[in-house]
XYZ file of C-alpha atoms in Angstrom:
590
model
C -0.167 -0.114 0.044
C 2.580 2.480 0.935
C 2.457 5.461 2.735
C 0.475 8.861 2.281
C 2.011 12.266 2.523
C -0.148 15.143 3.719
C 0.790 18.614 2.872
C -0.608 21.248 5.390
C -0.607 25.063 4.832
C 0.948 26.237 8.027
C 2.945 24.381 10.929
C 0.630 24.849 13.515
C -1.995 23.591 10.976
C -0.158 20.547 10.175
C 0.113 19.840 14.155
C -3.618 19.551 14.172
C -3.925 17.488 11.448
C -1.345 15.077 13.283
C -3.160 15.560 16.743
C -5.558 12.863 16.517
C -3.036 9.979 15.969
C 0.161 9.038 17.353
C 3.414 10.486 15.963
C 6.615 12.029 16.370
C 7.880 15.272 15.003
C 10.622 14.958 12.717
C 12.867 18.014 10.875
C 9.768 19.756 8.904
C 7.475 17.153 9.110
C 5.705 14.461 11.787
C 5.816 10.697 11.210
C 2.264 9.111 11.921
C 2.268 5.634 13.102
C 0.019 2.889 11.325
C -3.482 3.620 12.320
C -7.136 2.737 10.723
C -7.268 5.958 8.764
C -3.721 4.993 7.256
C -2.929 1.312 7.503
C 0.757 1.796 6.611
C 1.050 5.258 8.136
C 1.540 8.850 7.065
C 3.843 11.627 7.049
C 2.275 15.338 7.756
C 4.701 18.224 6.393
C 3.662 21.752 5.739
C 4.071 24.943 3.680
C 4.721 28.391 5.357
C 1.842 30.076 3.319
C 3.075 31.201 -0.177
C 6.224 28.960 -0.555
C 6.141 29.925 -4.168
C 5.515 33.254 -6.216
C 5.189 34.357 -9.717
C 8.623 35.361 -11.142
C 9.679 38.920 -11.590
C 9.451 40.468 -15.192
C 13.441 40.736 -15.254
C 13.570 36.648 -14.697
C 11.371 36.477 -17.947
C 13.595 38.960 -19.889
C 16.491 40.878 -18.259
C 15.616 44.178 -20.564
C 12.312 44.303 -18.509
C 14.141 45.327 -15.238
C 14.552 48.875 -16.424
C 10.878 50.827 -16.202
C 10.474 52.402 -19.564
C 7.386 52.936 -21.933
C 9.078 51.197 -24.540
C 8.751 47.763 -22.753
C 5.377 48.002 -22.288
C 3.165 45.957 -22.387
C 4.808 43.148 -20.423
C 3.252 39.884 -21.047
C 5.155 36.831 -20.573
C 4.535 33.752 -23.020
C 3.697 31.683 -19.785
C 3.640 32.575 -15.972
C 6.359 30.543 -14.027
C 6.588 30.102 -10.424
C 9.817 30.580 -8.194
C 10.689 29.402 -4.517
C 10.679 32.436 -2.623
C 13.697 33.071 -1.318
C 13.835 32.920 2.601
C 11.312 29.537 2.295
C 14.052 27.238 0.237
C 14.557 25.139 3.649
C 11.009 23.825 3.741
C 10.762 23.800 -0.015
C 13.233 21.120 -0.005
C 12.093 19.365 2.864
C 9.116 19.017 1.009
C 10.522 18.155 -2.536
C 12.447 15.194 -0.856
C 9.336 13.967 0.988
C 7.135 14.117 -2.163
C 9.873 11.792 -4.384
C 10.545 9.118 -1.758
C 9.809 5.685 -3.091
C 7.497 4.648 -0.086
C 5.221 7.770 -0.821
C 2.335 6.148 -2.859
C -0.182 8.909 -2.568
C -0.342 12.655 -1.756
C -3.248 14.521 0.315
C -3.843 18.277 -0.145
C -4.250 19.600 3.012
C -4.276 23.279 2.422
C -6.930 25.699 3.931
C -10.396 24.150 2.406
C -10.512 27.442 -0.068
C -8.961 29.069 -3.374
C -5.876 30.226 -1.732
C -5.236 26.582 0.293
C -5.397 24.996 -3.186
C -2.950 27.272 -5.135
C -0.341 27.236 -2.319
C -0.080 23.105 -2.310
C -0.589 22.819 -5.848
C 1.698 25.070 -6.882
C 4.388 23.478 -4.712
C 3.275 20.014 -6.130
C 4.223 21.640 -9.884
C 7.280 23.082 -8.718
C 8.605 19.318 -7.093
C 7.301 17.768 -10.238
C 4.883 15.334 -8.362
C 3.536 12.647 -10.663
C 1.792 10.638 -7.786
C -2.174 10.077 -7.225
C -3.498 13.037 -4.974
C -6.669 13.321 -2.628
C -7.871 16.483 -1.190
C -8.480 16.848 2.643
C -11.701 19.463 2.924
C -12.566 20.293 6.171
C -14.184 23.679 7.885
C -12.578 23.342 11.442
C -9.488 21.694 13.109
C -11.046 19.830 16.020
C -10.231 16.221 16.633
C -13.605 15.032 14.999
C -13.614 17.224 12.171
C -10.100 16.088 11.070
C -10.809 12.392 11.498
C -14.037 12.613 9.384
C -12.057 14.600 6.634
C -9.462 11.864 6.497
C -12.428 9.030 6.406
C -13.854 11.086 3.636
C -11.052 12.584 1.264
C -12.350 13.845 -2.117
C -11.094 13.166 -5.455
C -8.186 15.712 -6.455
C -10.396 16.574 -9.722
C -13.180 17.662 -7.401
C -11.173 20.900 -6.411
C -8.751 21.229 -9.505
C -10.984 24.215 -10.751
C -10.704 26.370 -7.759
C -7.182 26.153 -8.000
C -7.224 27.280 -11.740
C -9.627 30.074 -10.628
C -6.894 31.386 -7.845
C -4.035 30.825 -10.445
C -5.772 32.995 -13.048
C -6.558 35.401 -10.530
C -2.847 35.779 -9.391
C -1.893 35.901 -13.075
C -4.396 38.879 -13.628
C -3.274 40.717 -10.699
C 0.355 40.409 -11.806
C -0.348 41.785 -15.411
C -2.461 44.458 -14.183
C 0.077 45.572 -11.140
C 3.322 45.340 -13.308
C 1.987 46.852 -16.285
C -0.003 50.035 -14.616
C 2.301 50.672 -11.895
C 4.978 51.048 -14.608
C 2.948 53.124 -16.760
C 1.611 55.575 -14.613
C 4.896 55.777 -12.615
C 6.906 56.916 -15.642
C 4.164 59.288 -17.190
C 3.886 60.767 -13.894
C 7.499 61.372 -13.568
C 7.520 63.044 -16.877
C 5.294 65.507 -14.971
C 7.524 66.033 -12.537
C 6.398 63.532 -9.616
C 9.283 61.276 -8.436
C 7.719 58.487 -6.631
C 6.833 54.934 -7.281
C 2.834 54.629 -7.841
C 1.470 51.066 -7.424
C -1.507 50.003 -9.211
C -3.775 46.928 -8.513
C -7.191 45.352 -9.702
C -9.163 45.512 -6.839
C -6.929 48.225 -4.489
C -7.252 50.920 -7.004
C -10.953 51.047 -7.456
C -11.252 50.607 -3.387
C -8.909 54.029 -3.240
C -10.932 55.837 -5.822
C -14.136 55.233 -3.698
C -12.067 56.545 -0.473
C -10.778 59.900 -2.656
C -14.420 60.315 -3.642
C -15.557 60.527 -0.069
C -12.427 62.979 0.533
C -13.711 64.982 -2.029
C -17.352 65.169 -0.729
C -16.322 66.155 2.604
C -14.010 68.830 1.158
C -16.616 70.337 -1.416
C -19.167 70.224 1.501
C -20.731 73.528 2.486
C -22.799 73.446 5.504
C -26.390 75.056 5.199
C -27.866 76.180 8.625
C -31.364 75.522 9.497
C -33.442 75.887 12.250
C -36.453 73.499 13.897
C -38.932 74.461 16.500
C -39.431 72.191 19.557
C -42.401 72.360 22.365
C -43.679 70.968 25.232
C -47.327 70.545 25.369
C -49.090 70.031 28.905
C -52.166 67.832 29.166
C -53.468 68.278 32.690
C -50.143 67.666 34.076
C -49.000 64.776 31.282
C -46.065 66.469 29.496
C -45.611 65.892 25.515
C -42.251 66.897 23.485
C -42.913 67.650 20.182
C -41.390 68.778 16.929
C -43.133 71.168 14.441
C -43.321 69.952 10.668
C -45.258 70.782 7.681
C -45.600 68.128 5.293
C -43.100 65.804 7.264
C -40.091 68.541 6.972
C -39.206 69.723 10.223
C -36.591 72.224 8.731
C -36.993 75.905 8.559
C -34.410 77.812 6.290
C -34.779 81.172 7.821
C -34.435 81.932 11.679
C -36.915 84.637 11.656
C -39.703 82.278 10.052
C -38.932 79.590 13.181
C -39.121 82.487 15.619
C -42.397 83.359 14.335
C -43.725 79.858 14.411
C -42.440 79.482 18.310
C -44.073 82.815 19.305
C -47.162 82.009 17.606
C -47.473 78.618 19.394
C -46.485 79.592 23.124
C -49.371 79.530 25.389
C -51.832 78.670 22.575
C -54.344 75.701 22.982
C -53.204 72.310 21.371
C -55.233 69.219 20.440
C -54.363 65.601 19.979
C -55.369 64.684 16.302
C -54.204 61.008 16.060
C -52.280 58.237 18.001
C -50.710 55.621 15.774
C -49.248 52.234 17.263
C -47.346 49.877 15.408
C -45.467 46.860 16.588
C -42.662 45.651 14.690
C -40.674 42.382 15.252
C -36.872 42.015 14.742
C -35.393 38.712 13.934
C -31.941 37.606 15.335
C -29.224 38.706 13.395
C -27.756 36.459 10.426
C -24.723 34.285 11.479
C -21.122 35.814 10.896
C -19.219 35.674 7.553
C -15.779 37.056 7.670
C -16.913 40.695 6.804
C -19.840 41.009 8.993
C -17.827 39.822 11.593
C -14.950 42.495 11.008
C -17.379 45.015 10.472
C -18.870 44.511 13.858
C -15.600 43.788 16.018
C -14.496 47.396 14.276
C -17.878 48.812 15.248
C -17.756 47.490 18.808
C -13.951 47.212 19.970
C -12.153 49.468 17.046
C -10.139 46.580 16.109
C -9.031 46.673 12.424
C -10.278 44.199 9.929
C -6.978 42.832 9.434
C -6.270 42.325 13.099
C -9.688 40.559 13.345
C -8.909 38.253 11.043
C -5.706 37.299 12.618
C -7.429 36.793 15.640
C -9.868 34.723 13.995
C -7.005 32.670 12.450
C -5.432 31.777 15.785
C -9.003 30.895 17.096
C -9.175 28.424 14.381
C -5.925 27.005 14.565
C -6.824 26.519 18.424
C -9.762 24.338 16.971
C -12.523 26.907 18.843
C -14.080 28.162 15.819
C -14.820 27.238 12.165
C -12.975 28.174 9.022
C -12.638 32.275 9.270
C -12.290 32.869 5.595
C -16.051 32.309 4.776
C -18.312 34.373 2.633
C -21.431 32.535 3.631
C -23.755 33.399 6.658
C -25.538 30.276 6.444
C -25.000 26.582 7.808
C -25.950 23.295 5.908
C -27.837 20.531 8.200
C -24.790 19.047 9.333
C -23.581 21.737 11.258
C -26.867 22.812 12.723
C -27.303 19.268 14.254
C -24.138 19.781 16.142
C -25.242 22.992 17.831
C -27.631 21.971 20.496
C -24.559 19.798 21.965
C -22.122 22.955 21.176
C -24.920 24.941 23.412
C -25.015 22.429 26.207
C -21.118 22.549 26.348
C -21.210 26.606 26.543
C -23.271 26.555 29.690
C -20.184 25.187 31.590
C -18.625 28.680 31.017
C -19.851 30.985 33.556
C -20.667 34.031 31.650
C -23.104 32.052 29.255
C -24.839 30.112 31.746
C -27.817 32.583 32.274
C -28.351 32.857 28.536
C -28.444 29.170 28.029
C -30.330 26.827 27.377
C -32.023 29.195 24.723
C -35.537 29.286 24.023
C -35.336 27.244 20.761
C -33.630 23.685 21.243
C -32.558 23.358 17.536
C -32.376 25.857 14.520
C -32.480 22.833 12.108
C -35.824 23.785 10.621
C -35.002 27.531 10.713
C -34.383 28.715 6.897
C -32.972 32.073 8.194
C -29.783 30.051 9.365
C -29.943 26.829 7.797
C -29.715 26.699 4.180
C -27.335 24.762 2.260
C -28.140 26.335 -1.072
C -26.663 29.776 0.148
C -23.279 27.854 1.725
C -20.321 28.327 -1.072
C -16.915 26.755 -0.251
C -17.758 27.282 3.692
C -20.568 27.652 6.006
C -21.072 30.647 8.366
C -18.505 31.137 11.272
C -19.553 29.448 14.173
C -17.728 27.887 17.592
C -16.942 24.242 17.727
C -17.622 21.704 20.172
C -13.963 22.080 21.783
C -14.441 24.578 24.943
C -11.831 27.128 25.443
C -9.721 27.793 28.632
C -10.841 31.483 28.552
C -7.926 32.297 30.941
C -5.274 31.053 28.330
C -7.057 33.581 25.497
C -5.582 37.044 24.914
C -8.259 40.139 25.861
C -8.574 40.430 22.365
C -9.223 36.557 21.475
C -11.658 36.519 24.061
C -13.726 39.537 22.630
C -13.987 37.951 19.187
C -14.590 34.605 20.649
C -17.290 36.071 22.398
C -18.928 37.771 19.376
C -19.204 34.585 17.403
C -20.612 32.524 20.746
C -23.449 35.487 21.121
C -24.214 35.176 17.622
C -24.493 31.600 17.742
C -26.526 31.817 20.979
C -29.047 34.827 19.433
C -29.966 32.752 16.490
C -32.018 30.281 19.279
C -33.948 33.195 20.496
C -37.058 34.604 19.614
C -37.603 38.010 18.109
C -36.960 41.328 19.676
C -40.454 42.932 19.738
C -40.700 46.989 20.169
C -44.194 48.981 19.886
C -43.533 52.438 18.050
C -46.012 55.138 18.756
C -46.567 58.090 16.595
C -48.432 61.241 18.040
C -49.831 63.998 15.906
C -50.866 67.126 17.350
C -52.206 70.519 16.310
C -51.708 74.020 17.756
C -54.623 76.303 17.131
C -55.928 74.327 14.250
C -53.125 75.082 12.193
C -49.351 74.371 13.545
C -48.517 70.677 12.988
C -46.487 68.893 15.535
C -45.008 65.318 16.056
C -43.842 63.140 18.922
C -42.215 59.543 18.424
C -41.491 57.009 21.309
C -40.960 53.347 21.607
C -41.208 50.595 24.081
C -39.912 47.433 24.289
C -42.571 44.555 24.269
C -40.166 41.505 24.184
C -36.391 41.293 24.792
C -36.053 38.021 22.821
C -32.273 37.972 21.125
C -31.291 41.370 22.461
C -30.990 39.831 25.950
C -27.818 38.080 24.253
C -26.030 40.585 22.216
C -26.324 44.287 23.128
C -23.521 45.969 21.414
C -25.192 44.789 17.870
C -25.238 46.681 14.448
C -27.639 44.258 13.464
C -31.324 45.389 12.459
C -32.336 46.539 15.710
C -33.625 50.152 16.853
C -31.277 52.276 18.787
C -31.572 52.149 22.560
C -32.801 55.314 23.347
C -36.380 55.266 24.593
C -38.398 58.352 24.639
C -41.287 57.080 26.785
C -44.598 58.944 25.845
C -47.261 59.893 28.535
C -50.292 58.022 28.092
C -52.846 60.128 25.947
C -56.020 59.831 23.933
C -57.075 61.292 20.410
C -58.815 64.657 20.934
C -57.363 65.523 24.416
C -56.723 69.042 24.942
C -53.727 70.894 26.473
C -51.735 74.036 26.512
C -48.241 74.945 24.835
C -46.093 75.898 27.636
C -42.556 75.807 25.822
C -41.948 76.657 22.253
C -38.294 76.975 21.049
C -36.487 77.247 17.733
C -33.211 75.687 17.633
C -30.295 76.143 15.019
C -28.545 73.270 13.337
C -26.466 72.927 10.198
C -26.428 70.150 7.348
C -23.275 67.879 8.235
C -20.782 66.578 5.562
C -20.894 63.010 4.562
C -19.223 60.519 7.398
C -15.328 59.687 7.002
C -15.527 55.727 6.358
C -14.333 53.528 9.744
C -12.143 50.867 8.508
C -15.176 48.629 9.350
C -17.217 50.747 6.860
C -14.767 49.968 4.144
C -14.922 46.041 4.524
C -18.655 46.633 3.903
C -17.807 49.405 1.156
C -15.878 46.753 -0.802
C -18.235 44.156 -0.334
C -20.989 46.206 -1.804
C -19.198 48.161 -4.638
C -22.224 47.071 -6.469
C -24.016 50.338 -4.858
C -21.732 52.476 -7.132
C -22.220 50.677 -10.446
C -24.610 52.158 -12.859
C -24.903 49.124 -14.934
C -27.539 46.990 -13.500
C -26.044 43.786 -15.284
C -22.675 44.021 -13.700
C -24.420 44.893 -10.230
C -25.747 41.559 -10.312
C -22.216 40.270 -10.889
C -20.652 41.867 -7.841
C -23.517 41.013 -5.681
C -22.812 37.504 -6.894
C -19.116 37.525 -6.486
C -19.314 40.059 -3.662
C -17.982 43.365 -4.535
C -14.294 44.274 -4.801
C -11.609 41.646 -3.655
C -12.921 38.288 -1.684
C -13.700 37.869 1.755
C -10.223 36.624 2.142
C -8.044 39.313 0.408
C -10.369 42.684 1.604
C -8.356 43.083 4.959
C -5.064 42.665 3.228
C -5.657 45.126 0.370
C -6.870 47.798 3.169
C -3.410 46.984 4.434
C -1.732 47.331 1.190
C -3.137 50.839 0.576
C -1.926 52.023 4.227
C 1.509 50.319 3.563
C 1.661 52.357 0.097
C 1.175 55.623 1.713
C -2.098 56.095 -0.320
C -4.432 56.170 2.893
C -4.078 56.835 6.508
C -6.093 55.967 9.179
C -6.524 57.953 12.582
C -8.649 57.120 15.082
C -10.145 54.761 13.090
C -11.370 57.071 10.384
C -9.776 56.548 6.929
C -8.148 59.670 5.177
C -6.956 59.499 1.672
C -3.351 61.007 1.394
C -2.209 63.436 -1.236
C -0.351 60.724 -2.750
C -3.427 58.734 -3.063
C -5.392 61.726 -4.152
C -2.898 62.187 -6.992
C -3.031 58.789 -8.183
C -6.750 58.815 -8.614
C -6.560 62.441 -10.218
C -4.244 61.087 -12.748
C -5.943 58.038 -13.428
C -9.310 60.123 -14.431
C -12.234 58.403 -15.594
C -10.164 55.279 -16.483
C -11.114 51.877 -16.180
C -8.395 51.055 -13.526
C -10.526 53.001 -11.085
C -14.041 51.667 -12.010
C -15.366 48.753 -9.702
C -17.056 47.314 -12.716
C -13.684 46.636 -14.351
C -12.945 44.340 -11.332
C -16.551 42.964 -11.640
C -15.795 41.725 -14.972
C -12.698 40.130 -13.918
C -14.626 38.415 -10.734
C -17.267 37.035 -13.139
C -14.876 35.444 -15.293
C -12.780 34.095 -12.198
C -15.942 32.728 -10.566
C -17.004 30.844 -13.949
C -12.921 29.492 -14.305
C -13.940 28.331 -10.453
C -17.231 26.776 -11.276
C -15.220 24.866 -14.269
C -17.696 26.905 -17.160
C -14.869 28.842 -18.554
C -11.275 28.181 -19.594
C -8.216 29.611 -17.509
C -5.865 29.253 -20.774
C -8.175 31.596 -22.369
């Protein structure tokens, strides 16, 4: 039979794959003793992330080293990978293992996603491996998940297309990056600007959106307006109200506002209508990476990249499922494990009072469980493995807590609020409005308190109990000056959401569909990194969690003008073709 060679993406991931079995650690790999899964034993080795990278232009052609307009466009006949300089040692270990005579079959054990596929298959290609291969495809690194994965290995052709997709994506990014960066750097130099300008398929449209907001803020002229606020007394019951006409409360001239206030003071007021409306708010959807990044940024000001790093640590500790997921749904299999996980959680003090939840299982709840909406991965959830909270860093505990609460909340009832709107009339002509809300049922709000989910803000304006046609007196009436506000700056969390919905900025409806399907600019796994790139290249800076475009960033976008390089639709077209390659309906060669 011979042994299996399993190649993981990172050292700590390899350790998790070896954990369920008895094994000894060697230089650069684990040796697993024979067991029911591997009757002749197995070797588990690892990459260190991207062990290989695309060659630089001058490695194809020495004349491409110099940045000149004449050399453009730079298009190699075929793309070639090379081993990254600092990672030769591990590459050689893998290569020796791949070519060992007793290794019969290779198992691709990278993260279950496009990048994991690309990393391992590129190494195997450079090792000239021609042994049969299988694919380990798992969503978490707990012992159960690992054993289950080894018991159900996929044939490698099942994931071959997503390798082609990732490969095409990296070649596409190379072509755009190398050619356009040189072109604009040289052209700007002719205009007297000496700096290196890097341009990218995803980073540049993202930068353009940030610069656009920068201009909106700079060109904004605040306009003053006034509102009239009053207090009515209905035999001791006090009601606050705001003047409005046709639902508009703003008055553009101060003297008109003063006139309204003076007219109303000490006059009779009558309640013309009281409307009550009950609204129910369903628990928030489970997290995918971008909603979790946006929530962590809003709740704790943690940057999207840092959130991803923390999630990666929690994933490698076996505490949460695969973090780079773009789905907010589960399949039946995961939903079945949740009641057990909940029971486990009740052993942790801070979750005791929330468990057991009102609903035992969400198996039949389409809001959370829908296999059609699960792509490579399901939503980010916790695993059956309980953490030792004292061993987690403060930030790990915060992020773990967000995931826990999102999962518990899904098992709670809707939150219900009653909204009241009171219309009143002063002297039969000046209209006023008052609004308030009361929480009728707390529901899932008991579990999540710092949410940005679809829920009302917590400032309850409690209204007195009044009825229609009740009469009272205007005891106070005052005009208040405000001014129109410029659009807000993006926070880093907003930026993730903005990239995800770049479709909002598209005029073309067809492409809008593509972007909503391929999820905007970049992919779930790359967005945080792209924001990092924009920071590193000094195109944006972040102060107090707010995003500012730098002079350099503004200059580049100005130089590009109405270029295809700044438009989200260009990336949408690429993403469409890439996702077709991943689905096997388009040719990577073409």
